[in-house]
Structure formats: structure tokens, C-alpha cells
PDB file of C-alpha atoms in Angstrom:
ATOM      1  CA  UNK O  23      50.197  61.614  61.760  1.00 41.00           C
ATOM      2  CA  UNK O  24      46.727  61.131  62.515  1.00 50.00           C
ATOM      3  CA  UNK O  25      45.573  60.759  66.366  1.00 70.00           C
ATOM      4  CA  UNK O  26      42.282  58.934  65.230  1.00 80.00           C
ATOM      5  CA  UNK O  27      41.746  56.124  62.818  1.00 90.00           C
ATOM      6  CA  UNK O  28      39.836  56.451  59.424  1.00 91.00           C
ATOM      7  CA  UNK O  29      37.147  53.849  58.056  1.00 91.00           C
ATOM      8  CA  UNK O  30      40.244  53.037  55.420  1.00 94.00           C
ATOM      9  CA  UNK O  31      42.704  52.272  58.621  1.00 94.00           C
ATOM     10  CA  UNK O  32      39.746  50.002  59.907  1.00 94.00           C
ATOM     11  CA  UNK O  33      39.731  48.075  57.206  1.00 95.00           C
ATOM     12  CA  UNK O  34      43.748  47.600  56.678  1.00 95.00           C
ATOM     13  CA  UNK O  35      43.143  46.269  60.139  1.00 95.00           C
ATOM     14  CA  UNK O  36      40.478  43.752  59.684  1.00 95.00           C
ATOM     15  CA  UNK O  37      42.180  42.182  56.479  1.00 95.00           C
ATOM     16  CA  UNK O  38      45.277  41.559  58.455  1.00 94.00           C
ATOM     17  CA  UNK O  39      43.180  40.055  61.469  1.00 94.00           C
ATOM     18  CA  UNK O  40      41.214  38.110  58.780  1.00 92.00           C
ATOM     19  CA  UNK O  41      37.982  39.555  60.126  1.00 93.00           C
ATOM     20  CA  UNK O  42      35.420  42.690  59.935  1.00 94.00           C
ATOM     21  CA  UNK O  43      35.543  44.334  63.262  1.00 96.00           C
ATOM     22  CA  UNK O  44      31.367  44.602  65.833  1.00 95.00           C
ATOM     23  CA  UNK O  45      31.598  48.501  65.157  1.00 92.00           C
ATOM     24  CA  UNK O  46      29.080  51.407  66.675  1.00 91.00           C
ATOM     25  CA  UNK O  47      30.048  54.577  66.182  1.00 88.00           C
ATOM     26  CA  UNK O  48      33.791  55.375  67.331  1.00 90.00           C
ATOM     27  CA  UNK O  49      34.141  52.171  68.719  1.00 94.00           C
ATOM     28  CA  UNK O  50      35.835  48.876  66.765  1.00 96.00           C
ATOM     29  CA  UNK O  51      35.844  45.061  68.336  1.00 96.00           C
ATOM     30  CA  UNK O  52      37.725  42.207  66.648  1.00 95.00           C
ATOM     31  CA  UNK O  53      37.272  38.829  68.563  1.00 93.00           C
ATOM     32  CA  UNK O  54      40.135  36.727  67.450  1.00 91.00           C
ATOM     33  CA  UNK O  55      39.446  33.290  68.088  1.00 86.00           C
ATOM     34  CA  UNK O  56      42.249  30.634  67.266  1.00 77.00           C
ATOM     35  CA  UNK O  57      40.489  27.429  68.061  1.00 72.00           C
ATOM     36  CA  UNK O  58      41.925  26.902  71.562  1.00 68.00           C
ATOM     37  CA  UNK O  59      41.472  28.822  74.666  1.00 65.00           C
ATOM     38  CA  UNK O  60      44.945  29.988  75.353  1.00 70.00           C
ATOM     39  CA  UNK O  61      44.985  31.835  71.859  1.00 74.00           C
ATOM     40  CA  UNK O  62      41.616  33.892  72.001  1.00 86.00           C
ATOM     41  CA  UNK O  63      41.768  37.392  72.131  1.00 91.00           C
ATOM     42  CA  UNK O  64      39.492  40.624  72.399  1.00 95.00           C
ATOM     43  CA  UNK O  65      40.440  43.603  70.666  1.00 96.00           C
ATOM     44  CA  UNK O  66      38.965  47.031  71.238  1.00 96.00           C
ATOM     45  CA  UNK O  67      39.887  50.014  69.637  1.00 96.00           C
ATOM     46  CA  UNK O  68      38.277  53.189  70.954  1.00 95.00           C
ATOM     47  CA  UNK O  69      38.556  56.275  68.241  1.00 91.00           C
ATOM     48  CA  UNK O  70      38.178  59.538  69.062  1.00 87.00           C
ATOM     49  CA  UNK O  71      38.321  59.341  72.682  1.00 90.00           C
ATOM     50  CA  UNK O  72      38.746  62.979  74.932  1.00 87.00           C
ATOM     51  CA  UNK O  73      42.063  63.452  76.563  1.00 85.00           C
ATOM     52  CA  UNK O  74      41.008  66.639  77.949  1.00 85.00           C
ATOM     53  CA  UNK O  75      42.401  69.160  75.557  1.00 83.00           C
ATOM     54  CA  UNK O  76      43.002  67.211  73.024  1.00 83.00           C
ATOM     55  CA  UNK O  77      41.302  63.533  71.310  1.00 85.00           C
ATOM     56  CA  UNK O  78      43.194  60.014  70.427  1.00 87.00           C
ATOM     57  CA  UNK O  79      42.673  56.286  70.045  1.00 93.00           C
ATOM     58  CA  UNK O  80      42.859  54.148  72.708  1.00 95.00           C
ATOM     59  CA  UNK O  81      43.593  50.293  71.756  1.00 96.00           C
ATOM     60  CA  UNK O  82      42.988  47.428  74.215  1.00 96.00           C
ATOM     61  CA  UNK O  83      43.666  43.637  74.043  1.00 95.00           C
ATOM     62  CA  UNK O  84      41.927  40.969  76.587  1.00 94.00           C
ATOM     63  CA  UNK O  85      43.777  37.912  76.339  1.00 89.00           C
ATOM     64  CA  UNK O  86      43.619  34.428  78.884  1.00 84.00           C
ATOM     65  CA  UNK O  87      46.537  35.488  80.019  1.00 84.00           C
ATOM     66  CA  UNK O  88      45.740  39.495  80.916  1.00 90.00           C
ATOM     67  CA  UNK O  89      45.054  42.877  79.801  1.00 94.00           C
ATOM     68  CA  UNK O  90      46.848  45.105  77.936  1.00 95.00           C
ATOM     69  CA  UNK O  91      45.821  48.992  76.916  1.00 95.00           C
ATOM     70  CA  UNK O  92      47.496  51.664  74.955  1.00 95.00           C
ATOM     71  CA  UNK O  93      46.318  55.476  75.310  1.00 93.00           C
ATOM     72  CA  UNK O  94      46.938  57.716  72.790  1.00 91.00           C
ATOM     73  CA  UNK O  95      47.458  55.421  70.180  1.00 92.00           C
ATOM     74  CA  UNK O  96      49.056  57.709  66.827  1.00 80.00           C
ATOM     75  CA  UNK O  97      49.233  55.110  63.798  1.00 88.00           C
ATOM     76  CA  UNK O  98      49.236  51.839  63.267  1.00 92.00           C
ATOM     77  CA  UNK O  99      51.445  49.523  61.182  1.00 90.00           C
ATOM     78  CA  UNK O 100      51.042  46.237  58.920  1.00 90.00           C
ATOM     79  CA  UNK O 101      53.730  43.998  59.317  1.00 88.00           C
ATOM     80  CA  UNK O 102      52.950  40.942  56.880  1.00 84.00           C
ATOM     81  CA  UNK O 103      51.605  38.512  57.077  1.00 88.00           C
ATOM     82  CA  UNK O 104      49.536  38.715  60.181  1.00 90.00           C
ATOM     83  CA  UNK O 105      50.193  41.645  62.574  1.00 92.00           C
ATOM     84  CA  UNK O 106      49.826  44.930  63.340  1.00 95.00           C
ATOM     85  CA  UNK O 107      51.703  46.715  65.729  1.00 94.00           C
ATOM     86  CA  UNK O 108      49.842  49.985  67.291  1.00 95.00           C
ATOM     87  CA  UNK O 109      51.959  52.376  68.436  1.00 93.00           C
ATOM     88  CA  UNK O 110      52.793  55.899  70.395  1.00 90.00           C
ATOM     89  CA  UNK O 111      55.716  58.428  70.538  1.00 87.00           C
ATOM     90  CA  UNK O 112      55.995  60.798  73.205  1.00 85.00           C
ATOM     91  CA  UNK O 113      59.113  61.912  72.060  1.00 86.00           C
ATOM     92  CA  UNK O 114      62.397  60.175  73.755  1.00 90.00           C
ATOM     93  CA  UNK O 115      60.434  57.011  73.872  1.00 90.00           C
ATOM     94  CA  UNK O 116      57.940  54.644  72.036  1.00 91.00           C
ATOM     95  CA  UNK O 117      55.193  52.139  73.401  1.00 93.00           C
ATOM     96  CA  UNK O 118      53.311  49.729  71.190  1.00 92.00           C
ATOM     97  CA  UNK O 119      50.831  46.728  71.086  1.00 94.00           C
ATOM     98  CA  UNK O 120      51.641  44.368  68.437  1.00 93.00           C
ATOM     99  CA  UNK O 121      48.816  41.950  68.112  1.00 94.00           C
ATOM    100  CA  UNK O 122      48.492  38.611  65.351  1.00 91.00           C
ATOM    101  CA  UNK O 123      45.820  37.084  63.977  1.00 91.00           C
ATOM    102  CA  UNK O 124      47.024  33.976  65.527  1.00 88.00           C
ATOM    103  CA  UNK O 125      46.295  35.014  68.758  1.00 87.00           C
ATOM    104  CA  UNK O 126      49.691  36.535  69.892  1.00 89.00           C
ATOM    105  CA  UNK O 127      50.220  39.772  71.896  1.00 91.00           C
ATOM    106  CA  UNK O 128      52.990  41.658  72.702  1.00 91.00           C
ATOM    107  CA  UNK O 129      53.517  44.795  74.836  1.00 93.00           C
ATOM    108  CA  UNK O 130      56.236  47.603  74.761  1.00 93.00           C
ATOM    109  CA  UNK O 131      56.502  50.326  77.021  1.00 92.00           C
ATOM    110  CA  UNK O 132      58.544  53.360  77.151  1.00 91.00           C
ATOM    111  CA  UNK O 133      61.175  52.018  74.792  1.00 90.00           C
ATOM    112  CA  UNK O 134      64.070  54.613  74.625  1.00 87.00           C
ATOM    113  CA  UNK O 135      64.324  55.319  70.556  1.00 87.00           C
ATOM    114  CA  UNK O 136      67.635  55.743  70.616  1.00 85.00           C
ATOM    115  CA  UNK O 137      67.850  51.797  71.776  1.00 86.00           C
ATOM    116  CA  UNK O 138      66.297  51.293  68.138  1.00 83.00           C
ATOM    117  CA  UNK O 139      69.238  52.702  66.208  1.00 83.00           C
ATOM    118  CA  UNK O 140      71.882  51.027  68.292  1.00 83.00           C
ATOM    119  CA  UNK O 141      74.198  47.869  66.828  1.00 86.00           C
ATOM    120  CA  UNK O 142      72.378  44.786  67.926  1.00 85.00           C
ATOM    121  CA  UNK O 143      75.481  42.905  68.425  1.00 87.00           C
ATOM    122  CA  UNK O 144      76.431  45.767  71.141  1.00 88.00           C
ATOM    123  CA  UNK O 145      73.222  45.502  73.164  1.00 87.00           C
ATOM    124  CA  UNK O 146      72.532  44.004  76.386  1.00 88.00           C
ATOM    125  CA  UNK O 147      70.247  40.696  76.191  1.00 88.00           C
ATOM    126  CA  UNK O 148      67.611  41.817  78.395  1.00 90.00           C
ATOM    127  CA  UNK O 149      67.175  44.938  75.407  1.00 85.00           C
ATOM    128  CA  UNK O 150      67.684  42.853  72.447  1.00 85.00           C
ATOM    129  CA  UNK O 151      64.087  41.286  72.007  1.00 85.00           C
ATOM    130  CA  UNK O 152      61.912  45.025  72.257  1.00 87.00           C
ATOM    131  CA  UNK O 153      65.109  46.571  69.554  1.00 86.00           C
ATOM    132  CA  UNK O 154      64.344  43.911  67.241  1.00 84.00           C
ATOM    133  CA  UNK O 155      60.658  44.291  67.112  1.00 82.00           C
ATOM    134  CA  UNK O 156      60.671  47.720  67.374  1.00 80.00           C
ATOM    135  CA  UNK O 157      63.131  48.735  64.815  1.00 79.00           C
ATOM    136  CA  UNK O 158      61.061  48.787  62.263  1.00 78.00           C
ATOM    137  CA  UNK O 159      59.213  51.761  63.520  1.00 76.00           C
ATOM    138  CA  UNK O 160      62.191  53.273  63.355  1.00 73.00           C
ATOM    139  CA  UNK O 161      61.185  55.176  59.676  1.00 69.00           C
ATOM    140  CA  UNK O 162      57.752  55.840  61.384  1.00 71.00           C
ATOM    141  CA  UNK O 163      58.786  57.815  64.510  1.00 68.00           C
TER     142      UNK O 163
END
């Protein structure tokens, strides 16, 4: 898996957000705009960025509402027909930023993977919404 995103990820991107991205050099901005104000977002992705010893993405999302930033972003995935869900794996656990061309935006945080591969039916409520979303990463991770 790639920690950076090519010019052929970019554009995977912008078809699903319906929109060519304000672009210099490493860095990538889609302004999402739904028609209202409670819809709009701003989304940054920042390739390439210095970690210390090593380099990643970073992807942020200004909404109405708040802001929301993932570090260390790995891959990306297209989940038809209008999101994509960023996401990161540092090992037992998974954090993404799913984000729709109709202006929604979802965060995930620390998301134990084995919660992904349990029976839905068996889980507790307050688990149930981030195991559904996140499952299908599950071939990904």
C-alpha cells in the first residue's frame, strides 16, 4: 500500500466528488458545495507530508458543523455512487474519513478490526453503526 497518493488516485477522487480538485504541488482542495449551508464542505488532502522518519497523506474535512483530520492516511476507497472513505491501519485498529459528494462526513477512530469480523446480530448497539461502515475495509486491511 502506498503512503502517498498518485495523480491517477486524484482523479478516482474527483470523479466520485463530481469535481477537479485547486491543486499546487502536493497539495489537493475539493470545495463541495451542496446548495445549502449546512451541506458545504472543504476538503484538503496534503500528499507527501514529513512524519519525521518517514512521509504520508494527511486528509482534512471543514464542515459547518466542525473539523475533522486524518494523519497518515494509507489508501483510499470508492464506495459507489458518491463516497470515498480514507483510511489508516495501525495494526489492531482502523480510523477513516468517509466523505460524499452530497456533503456528508463521517469519522472513525481507533476501530478495533476484530469488531469488523464479528456477527452483527451479536454486537452491542453503540458498535453496530462504525462495523457496518467499516466492514467493507475489511479485504483492504
Amino acid at each position: 500500500m502506498s503512503n502517498t497518493f498518485t495523480n491517477n488516485d486524484i482523479e478516482k477522487i474527483s470523479e466520485i466528488l463530481g469535481q477537479a480538485p485547486e491543486n499546487e504541488a502536493d497539495f489537493y482542495l475539493w470545495n463541495i458545495s451542496t446548495g445549502g449551508s449546512d451541506n458545504n464542505l472543504v476538503v484538503s488532502l496534503h500528499n507527501k507530508v514529513s512524519f519525521g522518519e518517514s512521509f504520508g497523506a494527511i486528509v482534512s474535512i471543514q464542515t459547518t458543523h466542525g473539523y475533522y483530520e486524518l494523519h497518515d492516511v494509507l489508501q483510499f476507497l470508492v464506495f459507489e455512487p458518491d463516497e470515498v472513505i480514507f483510511y489508516n491501519d495501525s495494526g489492531k485498529t482502523v480510523s477513516c474519513l468517509v466523505v460524499s459528494k452530497s456533503g456528508a462526513c463521517s469519522l472513525y477512530s481507533n476501530i478495533s478490526k476484530s469488531l469488523l469480523r464479528e456477527d452483527m446480530s451479536l454486537l452491542d448497539p453503540a458498535c453496530l453503526l462504525a462495523a457496518m461502515q467499516l466492514s467493507i475495509l475489511e479485504s483492504k486491511l
